[in-house]
């Protein structure tokens, strides 16, 4: 519980978050319940998402299929290099399940009406981990643990870098994902088809220019000219 107290003491802001920290610090029972909830919810959510990533990756990339182990190894190596696995259709429908910790996250998304960058980075991290389990050509289970933090931070940093350079595009992208996620809850297909990093492959200026152009109002149309034959 020390970490909660440290966070509360270090927090310099005001408003609702300050009130939350004050409530937490005022009750030892609340601190214990919060720590317990965070432990169980975090573990359950990660386990659920990782299982779905493992189910989805083979069907999406066709591995192993009828390929030999050497072919699988080559394909996975190529997919993982420079984030190629994010340049195709990354289906996030499998992560939008109902129940458990997921429903709380879904509520947060609905309230914000946007997909937060950390959510995008986390989904990509799960997918990369599932792909990496085929790195030797055959499936080898690797426990998803806190060692994935570096990968998550990398994807989050990359997405934020793009967002800083192309804010209009990033805002449109996150809003678009939100509406697609809502469609997912109605059993509609939801595809995440834009990668979050590998900036050498991303025309950031082009993304921003297109987003600004698409957001600009259309010029007023000219009145129709009368025809001499009318």
mmCIF file with all atom_site columns, N, CA and C in Angstrom, residues 53-96:
data_model
loop_
_atom_site.group_PDB
_atom_site.id
_atom_site.type_symbol
_atom_site.label_atom_id
_atom_site.label_alt_id
_atom_site.label_comp_id
_atom_site.label_asym_id
_atom_site.label_entity_id
_atom_site.label_seq_id
_atom_site.pdbx_PDB_ins_code
_atom_site.Cartn_x
_atom_site.Cartn_y
_atom_site.Cartn_z
_atom_site.occupancy
_atom_site.B_iso_or_equiv
_atom_site.pdbx_formal_charge
_atom_site.auth_seq_id
_atom_site.auth_comp_id
_atom_site.auth_asym_id
_atom_site.auth_atom_id
_atom_site.pdbx_PDB_model_num
ATOM 1   N N  . UNK A 1 53 ? -5.288  -12.951 -28.140 1.00 0.00 ? 53 UNK A N  1
ATOM 2   C CA . UNK A 1 53 ? -4.240  -12.678 -29.124 1.00 0.00 ? 53 UNK A CA 1
ATOM 3   C C  . UNK A 1 53 ? -3.667  -13.986 -29.659 1.00 0.00 ? 53 UNK A C  1
ATOM 4   N N  . UNK A 1 54 ? -3.495  -14.966 -28.773 1.00 0.00 ? 54 UNK A N  1
ATOM 5   C CA . UNK A 1 54 ? -2.973  -16.273 -29.206 1.00 0.00 ? 54 UNK A CA 1
ATOM 6   C C  . UNK A 1 54 ? -3.949  -16.982 -30.139 1.00 0.00 ? 54 UNK A C  1
ATOM 7   N N  . UNK A 1 55 ? -5.236  -16.787 -29.929 1.00 0.00 ? 55 UNK A N  1
ATOM 8   C CA . UNK A 1 55 ? -6.230  -17.399 -30.811 1.00 0.00 ? 55 UNK A CA 1
ATOM 9   C C  . UNK A 1 55 ? -6.274  -16.706 -32.169 1.00 0.00 ? 55 UNK A C  1
ATOM 10  N N  . UNK A 1 56 ? -6.071  -15.392 -32.153 1.00 0.00 ? 56 UNK A N  1
ATOM 11  C CA . UNK A 1 56 ? -6.247  -14.611 -33.367 1.00 0.00 ? 56 UNK A CA 1
ATOM 12  C C  . UNK A 1 56 ? -5.042  -14.635 -34.294 1.00 0.00 ? 56 UNK A C  1
ATOM 13  N N  . UNK A 1 57 ? -3.841  -14.576 -33.745 1.00 0.00 ? 57 UNK A N  1
ATOM 14  C CA . UNK A 1 57 ? -2.624  -14.468 -34.557 1.00 0.00 ? 57 UNK A CA 1
ATOM 15  C C  . UNK A 1 57 ? -2.480  -15.598 -35.579 1.00 0.00 ? 57 UNK A C  1
ATOM 16  N N  . UNK A 1 58 ? -2.641  -16.884 -35.194 1.00 0.00 ? 58 UNK A N  1
ATOM 17  C CA . UNK A 1 58 ? -2.484  -17.952 -36.190 1.00 0.00 ? 58 UNK A CA 1
ATOM 18  C C  . UNK A 1 58 ? -3.463  -17.831 -37.351 1.00 0.00 ? 58 UNK A C  1
ATOM 19  N N  . UNK A 1 59 ? -4.723  -17.491 -37.067 1.00 0.00 ? 59 UNK A N  1
ATOM 20  C CA . UNK A 1 59 ? -5.706  -17.399 -38.141 1.00 0.00 ? 59 UNK A CA 1
ATOM 21  C C  . UNK A 1 59 ? -5.457  -16.191 -39.036 1.00 0.00 ? 59 UNK A C  1
ATOM 22  N N  . UNK A 1 60 ? -4.970  -15.102 -38.457 1.00 0.00 ? 60 UNK A N  1
ATOM 23  C CA . UNK A 1 60 ? -4.725  -13.892 -39.245 1.00 0.00 ? 60 UNK A CA 1
ATOM 24  C C  . UNK A 1 60 ? -3.533  -14.057 -40.173 1.00 0.00 ? 60 UNK A C  1
ATOM 25  N N  . UNK A 1 61 ? -2.446  -14.603 -39.649 1.00 0.00 ? 61 UNK A N  1
ATOM 26  C CA . UNK A 1 61 ? -1.207  -14.703 -40.420 1.00 0.00 ? 61 UNK A CA 1
ATOM 27  C C  . UNK A 1 61 ? -0.996  -16.077 -41.046 1.00 0.00 ? 61 UNK A C  1
ATOM 28  N N  . UNK A 1 62 ? -1.940  -16.998 -40.821 1.00 0.00 ? 62 UNK A N  1
ATOM 29  C CA . UNK A 1 62 ? -1.858  -18.313 -41.452 1.00 0.00 ? 62 UNK A CA 1
ATOM 30  C C  . UNK A 1 62 ? -0.730  -19.177 -40.948 1.00 0.00 ? 62 UNK A C  1
ATOM 31  N N  . UNK A 1 63 ? -0.390  -19.049 -39.669 1.00 0.00 ? 63 UNK A N  1
ATOM 32  C CA . UNK A 1 63 ? 0.678   -19.870 -39.105 1.00 0.00 ? 63 UNK A CA 1
ATOM 33  C C  . UNK A 1 63 ? 0.119   -20.829 -38.050 1.00 0.00 ? 63 UNK A C  1
ATOM 34  N N  . UNK A 1 64 ? 0.625   -22.039 -37.998 1.00 0.00 ? 64 UNK A N  1
ATOM 35  C CA . UNK A 1 64 ? 1.582   -22.599 -38.962 1.00 0.00 ? 64 UNK A CA 1
ATOM 36  C C  . UNK A 1 64 ? 0.951   -23.032 -40.275 1.00 0.00 ? 64 UNK A C  1
ATOM 37  N N  . UNK A 1 65 ? -0.368  -23.317 -40.266 1.00 0.00 ? 65 UNK A N  1
ATOM 38  C CA . UNK A 1 65 ? -1.002  -23.749 -41.502 1.00 0.00 ? 65 UNK A CA 1
ATOM 39  C C  . UNK A 1 65 ? -0.306  -24.967 -42.080 1.00 0.00 ? 65 UNK A C  1
ATOM 40  N N  . UNK A 1 66 ? -0.038  -24.920 -43.374 1.00 0.00 ? 66 UNK A N  1
ATOM 41  C CA . UNK A 1 66 ? 0.663   -26.014 -44.043 1.00 0.00 ? 66 UNK A CA 1
ATOM 42  C C  . UNK A 1 66 ? 2.144   -25.703 -44.240 1.00 0.00 ? 66 UNK A C  1
ATOM 43  N N  . UNK A 1 67 ? 2.601   -24.629 -43.628 1.00 0.00 ? 67 UNK A N  1
ATOM 44  C CA . UNK A 1 67 ? 3.999   -24.238 -43.781 1.00 0.00 ? 67 UNK A CA 1
ATOM 45  C C  . UNK A 1 67 ? 4.920   -25.114 -42.942 1.00 0.00 ? 67 UNK A C  1
ATOM 46  N N  . UNK A 1 68 ? 6.134   -25.259 -43.434 1.00 0.00 ? 68 UNK A N  1
ATOM 47  C CA . UNK A 1 68 ? 7.164   -25.939 -42.664 1.00 0.00 ? 68 UNK A CA 1
ATOM 48  C C  . UNK A 1 68 ? 7.659   -24.996 -41.574 1.00 0.00 ? 68 UNK A C  1
ATOM 49  N N  . UNK A 1 69 ? 8.311   -25.566 -40.573 1.00 0.00 ? 69 UNK A N  1
ATOM 50  C CA . UNK A 1 69 ? 8.780   -24.746 -39.453 1.00 0.00 ? 69 UNK A CA 1
ATOM 51  C C  . UNK A 1 69 ? 9.752   -23.669 -39.919 1.00 0.00 ? 69 UNK A C  1
ATOM 52  N N  . UNK A 1 70 ? 10.566  -24.002 -40.929 1.00 0.00 ? 70 UNK A N  1
ATOM 53  C CA . UNK A 1 70 ? 11.513  -22.999 -41.434 1.00 0.00 ? 70 UNK A CA 1
ATOM 54  C C  . UNK A 1 70 ? 10.781  -21.839 -42.104 1.00 0.00 ? 70 UNK A C  1
ATOM 55  N N  . UNK A 1 71 ? 9.676   -22.153 -42.774 1.00 0.00 ? 71 UNK A N  1
ATOM 56  C CA . UNK A 1 71 ? 8.891   -21.111 -43.431 1.00 0.00 ? 71 UNK A CA 1
ATOM 57  C C  . UNK A 1 71 ? 8.186   -20.232 -42.402 1.00 0.00 ? 71 UNK A C  1
ATOM 58  N N  . UNK A 1 72 ? 7.692   -20.866 -41.347 1.00 0.00 ? 72 UNK A N  1
ATOM 59  C CA . UNK A 1 72 ? 7.047   -20.108 -40.273 1.00 0.00 ? 72 UNK A CA 1
ATOM 60  C C  . UNK A 1 72 ? 8.054   -19.169 -39.625 1.00 0.00 ? 72 UNK A C  1
ATOM 61  N N  . UNK A 1 73 ? 9.252   -19.681 -39.387 1.00 0.00 ? 73 UNK A N  1
ATOM 62  C CA . UNK A 1 73 ? 10.301  -18.882 -38.757 1.00 0.00 ? 73 UNK A CA 1
ATOM 63  C C  . UNK A 1 73 ? 10.637  -17.662 -39.598 1.00 0.00 ? 73 UNK A C  1
ATOM 64  N N  . UNK A 1 74 ? 10.761  -17.857 -40.911 1.00 0.00 ? 74 UNK A N  1
ATOM 65  C CA . UNK A 1 74 ? 11.081  -16.744 -41.805 1.00 0.00 ? 74 UNK A CA 1
ATOM 66  C C  . UNK A 1 74 ? 9.950   -15.714 -41.837 1.00 0.00 ? 74 UNK A C  1
ATOM 67  N N  . UNK A 1 75 ? 8.714   -16.203 -41.880 1.00 0.00 ? 75 UNK A N  1
ATOM 68  C CA . UNK A 1 75 ? 7.572   -15.297 -41.931 1.00 0.00 ? 75 UNK A CA 1
ATOM 69  C C  . UNK A 1 75 ? 7.465   -14.465 -40.654 1.00 0.00 ? 75 UNK A C  1
ATOM 70  N N  . UNK A 1 76 ? 7.613   -15.113 -39.515 1.00 0.00 ? 76 UNK A N  1
ATOM 71  C CA . UNK A 1 76 ? 7.508   -14.407 -38.237 1.00 0.00 ? 76 UNK A CA 1
ATOM 72  C C  . UNK A 1 76 ? 8.629   -13.384 -38.104 1.00 0.00 ? 76 UNK A C  1
ATOM 73  N N  . UNK A 1 77 ? 9.835   -13.765 -38.539 1.00 0.00 ? 77 UNK A N  1
ATOM 74  C CA . UNK A 1 77 ? 10.962  -12.832 -38.469 1.00 0.00 ? 77 UNK A CA 1
ATOM 75  C C  . UNK A 1 77 ? 10.681  -11.593 -39.309 1.00 0.00 ? 77 UNK A C  1
ATOM 76  N N  . UNK A 1 78 ? 10.099  -11.791 -40.491 1.00 0.00 ? 78 UNK A N  1
ATOM 77  C CA . UNK A 1 78 ? 9.777   -10.651 -41.349 1.00 0.00 ? 78 UNK A CA 1
ATOM 78  C C  . UNK A 1 78 ? 8.669   -9.796  -40.735 1.00 0.00 ? 78 UNK A C  1
ATOM 79  N N  . UNK A 1 79 ? 7.647   -10.441 -40.180 1.00 0.00 ? 79 UNK A N  1
ATOM 80  C CA . UNK A 1 79 ? 6.531   -9.707  -39.581 1.00 0.00 ? 79 UNK A CA 1
ATOM 81  C C  . UNK A 1 79 ? 6.979   -8.847  -38.406 1.00 0.00 ? 79 UNK A C  1
ATOM 82  N N  . UNK A 1 80 ? 7.909   -9.386  -37.620 1.00 0.00 ? 80 UNK A N  1
ATOM 83  C CA . UNK A 1 80 ? 8.367   -8.667  -36.435 1.00 0.00 ? 80 UNK A CA 1
ATOM 84  C C  . UNK A 1 80 ? 9.361   -7.561  -36.773 1.00 0.00 ? 80 UNK A C  1
ATOM 85  N N  . UNK A 1 81 ? 10.039  -7.677  -37.929 1.00 0.00 ? 81 UNK A N  1
ATOM 86  C CA . UNK A 1 81 ? 11.026  -6.674  -38.298 1.00 0.00 ? 81 UNK A CA 1
ATOM 87  C C  . UNK A 1 81 ? 10.334  -5.367  -38.674 1.00 0.00 ? 81 UNK A C  1
ATOM 88  N N  . UNK A 1 82 ? 10.734  -4.285  -38.036 1.00 0.00 ? 82 UNK A N  1
ATOM 89  C CA . UNK A 1 82 ? 10.197  -2.952  -38.333 1.00 0.00 ? 82 UNK A CA 1
ATOM 90  C C  . UNK A 1 82 ? 8.676   -2.878  -38.205 1.00 0.00 ? 82 UNK A C  1
ATOM 91  N N  . UNK A 1 83 ? 8.101   -3.768  -37.405 1.00 0.00 ? 83 UNK A N  1
ATOM 92  C CA . UNK A 1 83 ? 6.663   -3.690  -37.168 1.00 0.00 ? 83 UNK A CA 1
ATOM 93  C C  . UNK A 1 83 ? 5.805   -4.038  -38.362 1.00 0.00 ? 83 UNK A C  1
ATOM 94  N N  . UNK A 1 84 ? 6.280   -4.924  -39.252 1.00 0.00 ? 84 UNK A N  1
ATOM 95  C CA . UNK A 1 84 ? 5.493   -5.275  -40.430 1.00 0.00 ? 84 UNK A CA 1
ATOM 96  C C  . UNK A 1 84 ? 4.151   -5.891  -40.058 1.00 0.00 ? 84 UNK A C  1
ATOM 97  N N  . UNK A 1 85 ? 4.084   -6.529  -38.907 1.00 0.00 ? 85 UNK A N  1
ATOM 98  C CA . UNK A 1 85 ? 2.831   -7.182  -38.513 1.00 0.00 ? 85 UNK A CA 1
ATOM 99  C C  . UNK A 1 85 ? 1.711   -6.177  -38.287 1.00 0.00 ? 85 UNK A C  1
ATOM 100 N N  . UNK A 1 86 ? 2.061   -4.902  -38.191 1.00 0.00 ? 86 UNK A N  1
ATOM 101 C CA . UNK A 1 86 ? 1.040   -3.879  -37.976 1.00 0.00 ? 86 UNK A CA 1
ATOM 102 C C  . UNK A 1 86 ? 0.612   -3.205  -39.268 1.00 0.00 ? 86 UNK A C  1
ATOM 103 N N  . UNK A 1 87 ? 1.163   -3.621  -40.377 1.00 0.00 ? 87 UNK A N  1
ATOM 104 C CA . UNK A 1 87 ? 0.838   -2.967  -41.637 1.00 0.00 ? 87 UNK A CA 1
ATOM 105 C C  . UNK A 1 87 ? -0.318  -3.636  -42.356 1.00 0.00 ? 87 UNK A C  1
ATOM 106 N N  . UNK A 1 88 ? -0.782  -4.753  -41.826 1.00 0.00 ? 88 UNK A N  1
ATOM 107 C CA . UNK A 1 88 ? -1.952  -5.403  -42.400 1.00 0.00 ? 88 UNK A CA 1
ATOM 108 C C  . UNK A 1 88 ? -3.166  -5.082  -41.559 1.00 0.00 ? 88 UNK A C  1
ATOM 109 N N  . UNK A 1 89 ? -4.125  -5.975  -41.558 1.00 0.00 ? 89 UNK A N  1
ATOM 110 C CA . UNK A 1 89 ? -5.349  -5.750  -40.807 1.00 0.00 ? 89 UNK A CA 1
ATOM 111 C C  . UNK A 1 89 ? -5.197  -6.334  -39.415 1.00 0.00 ? 89 UNK A C  1
ATOM 112 N N  . UNK A 1 90 ? -5.164  -5.488  -38.427 1.00 0.00 ? 90 UNK A N  1
ATOM 113 C CA . UNK A 1 90 ? -5.052  -5.927  -37.041 1.00 0.00 ? 90 UNK A CA 1
ATOM 114 C C  . UNK A 1 90 ? -6.444  -5.864  -36.435 1.00 0.00 ? 90 UNK A C  1
ATOM 115 N N  . UNK A 1 91 ? -7.047  -7.021  -36.243 1.00 0.00 ? 91 UNK A N  1
ATOM 116 C CA . UNK A 1 91 ? -8.432  -7.094  -35.804 1.00 0.00 ? 91 UNK A CA 1
ATOM 117 C C  . UNK A 1 91 ? -8.511  -6.966  -34.295 1.00 0.00 ? 91 UNK A C  1
ATOM 118 N N  . UNK A 1 92 ? -9.109  -5.890  -33.824 1.00 0.00 ? 92 UNK A N  1
ATOM 119 C CA . UNK A 1 92 ? -9.192  -5.656  -32.390 1.00 0.00 ? 92 UNK A CA 1
ATOM 120 C C  . UNK A 1 92 ? -10.530 -6.128  -31.835 1.00 0.00 ? 92 UNK A C  1
ATOM 121 N N  . UNK A 1 93 ? -11.343 -6.736  -32.668 1.00 0.00 ? 93 UNK A N  1
ATOM 122 C CA . UNK A 1 93 ? -12.636 -7.220  -32.205 1.00 0.00 ? 93 UNK A CA 1
ATOM 123 C C  . UNK A 1 93 ? -12.471 -8.218  -31.072 1.00 0.00 ? 93 UNK A C  1
ATOM 124 N N  . UNK A 1 94 ? -11.421 -9.020  -31.126 1.00 0.00 ? 94 UNK A N  1
ATOM 125 C CA . UNK A 1 94 ? -11.239 -10.051 -30.104 1.00 0.00 ? 94 UNK A CA 1
ATOM 126 C C  . UNK A 1 94 ? -10.961 -9.461  -28.738 1.00 0.00 ? 94 UNK A C  1
ATOM 127 N N  . UNK A 1 95 ? -10.546 -8.208  -28.677 1.00 0.00 ? 95 UNK A N  1
ATOM 128 C CA . UNK A 1 95 ? -10.233 -7.599  -27.385 1.00 0.00 ? 95 UNK A CA 1
ATOM 129 C C  . UNK A 1 95 ? -11.429 -6.849  -26.804 1.00 0.00 ? 95 UNK A C  1
ATOM 130 N N  . UNK A 1 96 ? -12.528 -6.812  -27.515 1.00 0.00 ? 96 UNK A N  1
ATOM 131 C CA . UNK A 1 96 ? -13.675 -6.023  -27.069 1.00 0.00 ? 96 UNK A CA 1
ATOM 132 C C  . UNK A 1 96 ? -14.765 -6.909  -26.486 1.00 0.00 ? 96 UNK A C  1
#
